[in-house]
Amino acid sequence: MSLVYRSVFALIVLSLSHPIFGQGFLRADGADIVDEKGAPYFLRGMGLGGYMVQEGYMMQTTDFAPTQHELRELVTELIGAEDTEAWYQAWRDNYLQEADVALMDRQGFNSIRLPMHYNLYTLPIEDEPVPGGQTWLEEGFARTDSLIAWCKARDMYVILDLHAAPGGQGQDRPISDRDPDEPSLWDSEANKTKTVALWRRLAERYADEPVVGGYDLLNEVNWELPGNTALRELYGRITDTIRGVDQNHLLIIEGNWFANDFTGLTEPWDDNMAYSPHKYWSFNDQESINFALALRDSTGVPLYLGETGENSNRWFRDAARLYQDNNMGWAWWPYKKMASVVGSVNSPMGEGYRQLLEYWKGNAPRPTAEGARMALMEQAELLQLSNSTVQAGVADALFRQVDSDETLPFADSIAIPGVLYPVNYDLGRAGIAYSDDEDAT
């Protein structure tokens, strides 16, 4: 089905299914996020890292192409612009399908955080045919519509996260696909205007859509902004333009320095907002989140932990329990990774893609254009859930193990006689289902 028809179909599904979405709009109510009936709603979500924004560490290209635009340049040099675009379409087609949403629903996730790349929704300022204009692209909106339709059918929320803003919002370039040869978000009024315009366009489109659980306005800013004054000003502009067309949706506010510095942002400016810190590579003790709890206590604004993960199953379980005990809804990161035991789903690396990595590292001869195209398309195909491995221990750690010491068999059945691998220990907590001297980082 073509992208245009897929978008039209998704909008029809949205229209037909609107009355049956029982939870309604999420909103802030004191220190809680609640549903339309006023009942507290605890978000347990998954973040689609690597879907619209390919970070180098996920693609295993950090050493030579840490950002998506750098990887795209390397691919284009090998196979040309047309086939490169076809590969990116195939990548997105195969990364996220309805089967993926169905899996997350079965596992217990009630929401999905969508990390958006602005260039799927609008042109970069450098490419606008009329300076200062806003050209809208159907690609991003169509894919967002499809995700919303799939989630609506399962009573799941979608959090819209502007992960890569126009110009890029951080010094850590891979996160926002920032090109240092072009003006950043903070150095360009045109990029700020485009960011505000994009949020207005999104709000106009989804103002009456309750499946959209909230608008995460700007992901992981990491930029020297004294007092966060420039960040607060931009948040104010975005808030005003959203509220001009949409009074329904929760606004999700991240701090500076990878979401955790809320200097200058602690006077709430909207009555329907949540603060969103992120948490990685720290101990799962009360001290590690006290700064966030103090923020909630002092402002009366609820918390939503928009990113956490990238560790071991034991760390996952301990973190999920900590968040549950402290009423901090969350979104895990990431859903799907290539050749990695960390993500919820592991997609294998094809031999052709492995050889491309070796070529780019200078360790292998240049492939033919056709050989490179086939290797890349194979890797996109391997992203499909049917070609990947669901790492059951991740969801088990996030849900069942939080409240249970019971162990479960790792596999439904193992034929005996046969091979039983030591790594296939039971599902369960560390120290009960298995023992490991190094089980968290």
Coordinates of N, CA and C in Angstrom, one line a residue, residues 268-369:
P268 N 5.5 26.7 36.7 CA 4.7 26.2 35.7 C 4.0 27.3 34.9
W269 N 3.9 27.2 33.6 CA 3.3 28.2 32.8 C 2.0 27.7 32.0
D270 N 1.6 26.5 32.3 CA 0.4 25.9 31.7 C -0.2 25.0 32.8
D271 N -1.5 24.9 32.8 CA -2.2 24.1 33.8 C -2.3 22.6 33.4
N272 N -1.7 22.3 32.2 CA -1.8 20.9 31.8 C -0.4 20.5 31.2
M273 N 0.5 20.3 32.1 CA 1.9 20.0 31.7 C 2.5 19.0 32.7
A274 N 3.5 18.3 32.2 CA 4.3 17.4 33.1 C 5.8 17.6 32.8
Y275 N 6.6 17.5 33.9 CA 8.0 17.5 33.7 C 8.5 16.1 33.4
S276 N 9.6 16.1 32.5 CA 10.1 14.8 32.0 C 11.6 14.7 32.1
P277 N 12.1 14.2 33.3 CA 13.5 13.9 33.3 C 13.8 12.6 32.6
H278 N 15.1 12.3 32.4 CA 15.5 11.0 31.8 C 16.5 10.4 32.8
K279 N 16.6 9.0 32.8 CA 17.5 8.4 33.7 C 18.2 7.2 33.0
Y280 N 19.5 7.3 33.0 CA 20.4 6.2 32.5 C 21.6 6.0 33.4
W281 N 22.1 4.8 33.5 CA 23.5 4.5 34.0 C 23.7 5.2 35.4
S282 N 22.7 4.9 36.3 CA 22.8 5.4 37.7 C 22.2 4.3 38.5
F283 N 22.5 4.4 39.8 CA 22.0 3.4 40.8 C 20.4 3.6 40.9
N284 N 19.7 2.5 41.0 CA 18.3 2.6 41.2 C 17.9 2.7 42.7
D285 N 18.3 3.8 43.3 CA 18.0 4.1 44.6 C 17.2 5.4 44.7
Q286 N 16.7 5.7 45.9 CA 15.8 6.9 46.0 C 16.6 8.1 45.8
E287 N 17.9 8.1 46.1 CA 18.7 9.3 45.9 C 18.8 9.7 44.4
S288 N 18.8 8.7 43.6 CA 19.0 9.0 42.1 C 17.8 9.7 41.5
I289 N 16.6 9.7 42.2 CA 15.5 10.4 41.6 C 15.0 11.5 42.6
N290 N 15.7 11.8 43.6 CA 15.2 12.8 44.6 C 15.0 14.2 44.0
F291 N 15.9 14.5 43.0 CA 15.8 15.8 42.4 C 14.5 15.9 41.6
A292 N 14.1 14.9 41.0 CA 12.8 14.9 40.3 C 11.6 14.9 41.2
L293 N 11.7 14.2 42.3 CA 10.6 14.2 43.3 C 10.5 15.6 43.9
A294 N 11.6 16.2 44.2 CA 11.6 17.6 44.7 C 11.0 18.6 43.7
L295 N 11.2 18.4 42.5 CA 10.6 19.2 41.4 C 9.1 19.1 41.4
R296 N 8.7 17.8 41.5 CA 7.2 17.6 41.6 C 6.6 18.2 42.9
D297 N 7.3 18.0 44.0 CA 6.7 18.5 45.2 C 6.6 20.0 45.3
S298 N 7.6 20.7 44.7 CA 7.7 22.1 44.8 C 6.8 22.8 43.8
T299 N 6.5 22.1 42.7 CA 5.7 22.8 41.6 C 4.2 22.2 41.5
G300 N 4.0 21.0 42.1 CA 2.7 20.4 41.9 C 2.4 19.9 40.6
V301 N 3.5 19.7 39.8 CA 3.4 19.2 38.4 C 3.8 17.8 38.3
P302 N 3.1 16.9 37.6 CA 3.4 15.5 37.6 C 4.7 15.2 36.8
L303 N 5.2 14.0 37.0 CA 6.4 13.5 36.4 C 6.1 12.4 35.4
Y304 N 6.9 12.4 34.3 CA 6.8 11.4 33.2 C 8.3 11.1 32.8
L305 N 8.8 10.0 33.1 CA 10.2 9.7 32.8 C 10.3 9.2 31.3
G306 N 10.6 10.2 30.5 CA 10.4 9.9 29.0 C 11.4 9.0 28.4
E307 N 12.6 8.8 29.1 CA 13.6 7.8 28.6 C 14.3 7.2 29.7
T308 N 14.5 5.9 29.6 CA 15.3 5.2 30.6 C 15.5 3.8 30.0
G309 N 16.6 3.1 30.4 CA 16.9 1.8 29.8 C 18.3 1.6 29.5
E310 N 18.6 1.0 28.4 CA 20.0 0.7 27.9 C 20.9 0.1 29.0
N311 N 20.4 -1.0 29.6 CA 21.1 -1.6 30.7 C 20.8 -3.1 30.7
S312 N 20.9 -3.7 31.8 CA 20.6 -5.2 32.0 C 19.2 -5.4 32.5
N313 N 18.7 -6.6 32.4 CA 17.4 -6.9 32.9 C 17.2 -6.7 34.4
R314 N 18.3 -7.0 35.1 CA 18.2 -6.7 36.6 C 18.1 -5.2 36.8
W315 N 18.8 -4.4 36.1 CA 18.7 -2.9 36.2 C 17.3 -2.5 35.8
F316 N 16.7 -3.1 34.8 CA 15.4 -2.8 34.3 C 14.4 -3.0 35.4
R317 N 14.4 -4.2 36.0 CA 13.5 -4.6 37.1 C 13.6 -3.6 38.2
D318 N 14.8 -3.3 38.7 CA 15.0 -2.4 39.8 C 14.5 -1.0 39.5
A319 N 14.7 -0.6 38.3 CA 14.3 0.8 37.9 C 12.8 0.8 37.8
A320 N 12.1 -0.2 37.2 CA 10.7 -0.2 37.1 C 10.0 -0.2 38.4
R321 N 10.6 -0.9 39.4 CA 10.0 -0.9 40.7 C 10.2 0.5 41.4
L322 N 11.3 1.1 41.2 CA 11.6 2.4 41.8 C 10.6 3.4 41.2
Y323 N 10.3 3.4 39.9 CA 9.4 4.3 39.3 C 8.0 4.1 39.7
Q324 N 7.6 2.8 39.9 CA 6.3 2.5 40.3 C 6.0 3.0 41.7
D325 N 7.0 2.7 42.6 CA 6.9 3.1 44.0 C 6.8 4.6 44.2
N326 N 7.3 5.4 43.2 CA 7.3 6.8 43.3 C 6.4 7.5 42.3
N327 N 5.5 6.8 41.7 CA 4.5 7.4 40.8 C 5.1 8.1 39.6
M328 N 6.0 7.5 39.0 CA 6.7 8.1 37.8 C 6.5 7.2 36.6
G329 N 5.5 7.6 35.8 CA 5.3 6.8 34.5 C 6.5 6.9 33.7
W330 N 6.7 6.0 32.7 CA 7.9 5.9 32.0 C 7.7 5.4 30.6
A331 N 8.8 5.7 29.8 CA 8.9 5.1 28.4 C 10.3 4.5 28.3
W332 N 10.4 3.2 28.0 CA 11.7 2.5 27.9 C 12.4 2.8 26.5
W333 N 13.7 2.7 26.6 CA 14.5 3.0 25.4 C 15.6 1.9 25.2
P334 N 15.7 1.4 23.9 CA 14.8 1.5 22.8 C 14.0 0.2 22.6
Y335 N 13.1 0.2 21.7 CA 12.3 -1.0 21.4 C 13.1 -2.0 20.6
K336 N 13.8 -1.5 19.6 CA 14.5 -2.5 18.6 C 15.9 -2.0 18.3
K337 N 16.8 -3.0 18.4 CA 18.2 -2.7 18.1 C 18.8 -3.7 17.2
M338 N 19.9 -3.4 16.6 CA 20.6 -4.3 15.7 C 21.7 -5.0 16.4
A339 N 21.7 -6.4 16.4 CA 22.8 -7.2 17.0 C 23.1 -6.7 18.4
S340 N 22.1 -6.7 19.2 CA 22.3 -6.2 20.6 C 21.4 -7.0 21.5
V341 N 21.8 -7.3 22.7 CA 21.0 -8.0 23.7 C 20.3 -7.0 24.6
V342 N 20.4 -5.7 24.4 CA 19.8 -4.8 25.3 C 18.4 -4.4 25.0
G343 N 18.1 -4.3 23.7 CA 16.7 -3.9 23.3 C 15.7 -5.0 23.6
S344 N 14.4 -4.6 23.6 CA 13.3 -5.5 23.7 C 13.3 -6.5 22.5
V345 N 13.7 -6.0 21.3 CA 13.7 -6.8 20.1 C 15.1 -6.7 19.5
N346 N 15.7 -7.8 19.2 CA 17.1 -7.8 18.6 C 16.9 -8.2 17.1
S347 N 17.3 -7.3 16.2 CA 17.3 -7.6 14.8 C 18.7 -8.0 14.4
P348 N 18.8 -9.1 13.7 CA 20.2 -9.6 13.3 C 20.9 -8.7 12.3
M349 N 22.2 -8.8 12.3 CA 23.0 -8.0 11.3 C 23.3 -8.9 10.2
G350 N 22.9 -8.5 9.0 CA 23.2 -9.3 7.8 C 24.7 -9.2 7.4
E351 N 25.2 -10.3 6.8 CA 26.6 -10.3 6.4 C 27.0 -9.2 5.4
G352 N 26.0 -8.8 4.6 CA 26.3 -7.7 3.6 C 26.5 -6.4 4.4
Y353 N 25.6 -6.1 5.3 CA 25.8 -4.9 6.1 C 27.1 -4.9 6.9
R354 N 27.4 -6.1 7.4 CA 28.7 -6.2 8.2 C 29.9 -5.8 7.3
Q355 N 29.8 -6.3 6.0 CA 30.9 -5.9 5.1 C 30.9 -4.5 4.7
L356 N 29.7 -3.8 4.7 CA 29.7 -2.4 4.4 C 30.4 -1.6 5.6
L357 N 30.1 -2.1 6.8 CA 30.8 -1.4 8.0 C 32.3 -1.6 7.8
E358 N 32.7 -2.7 7.4 CA 34.2 -2.9 7.3 C 34.7 -2.0 6.2
Y359 N 34.0 -1.9 5.1 CA 34.4 -1.0 4.0 C 34.6 0.5 4.5
W360 N 33.5 0.9 5.2 CA 33.6 2.3 5.8 C 34.7 2.5 6.8
K361 N 35.1 1.4 7.5 CA 36.1 1.5 8.4 C 37.5 1.4 7.8
G362 N 37.5 1.1 6.4 CA 38.8 1.0 5.7 C 39.4 -0.4 5.8
N363 N 38.6 -1.4 6.1 CA 39.1 -2.7 6.3 C 38.7 -3.7 5.2
A364 N 37.9 -3.2 4.2 CA 37.4 -4.1 3.1 C 37.3 -3.3 1.8
P365 N 37.3 -4.0 0.7 CA 37.2 -3.3 -0.6 C 35.9 -2.6 -0.8
R366 N 35.8 -1.7 -1.7 CA 34.6 -1.0 -2.0 C 33.6 -2.0 -2.7
P367 N 32.4 -2.0 -2.2 CA 31.4 -2.9 -2.9 C 30.9 -2.3 -4.2
T368 N 30.3 -3.1 -5.0 CA 29.6 -2.5 -6.2 C 28.3 -1.8 -5.7
A369 N 27.8 -1.0 -6.5 CA 26.6 -0.3 -6.2 C 25.5 -1.3 -5.9

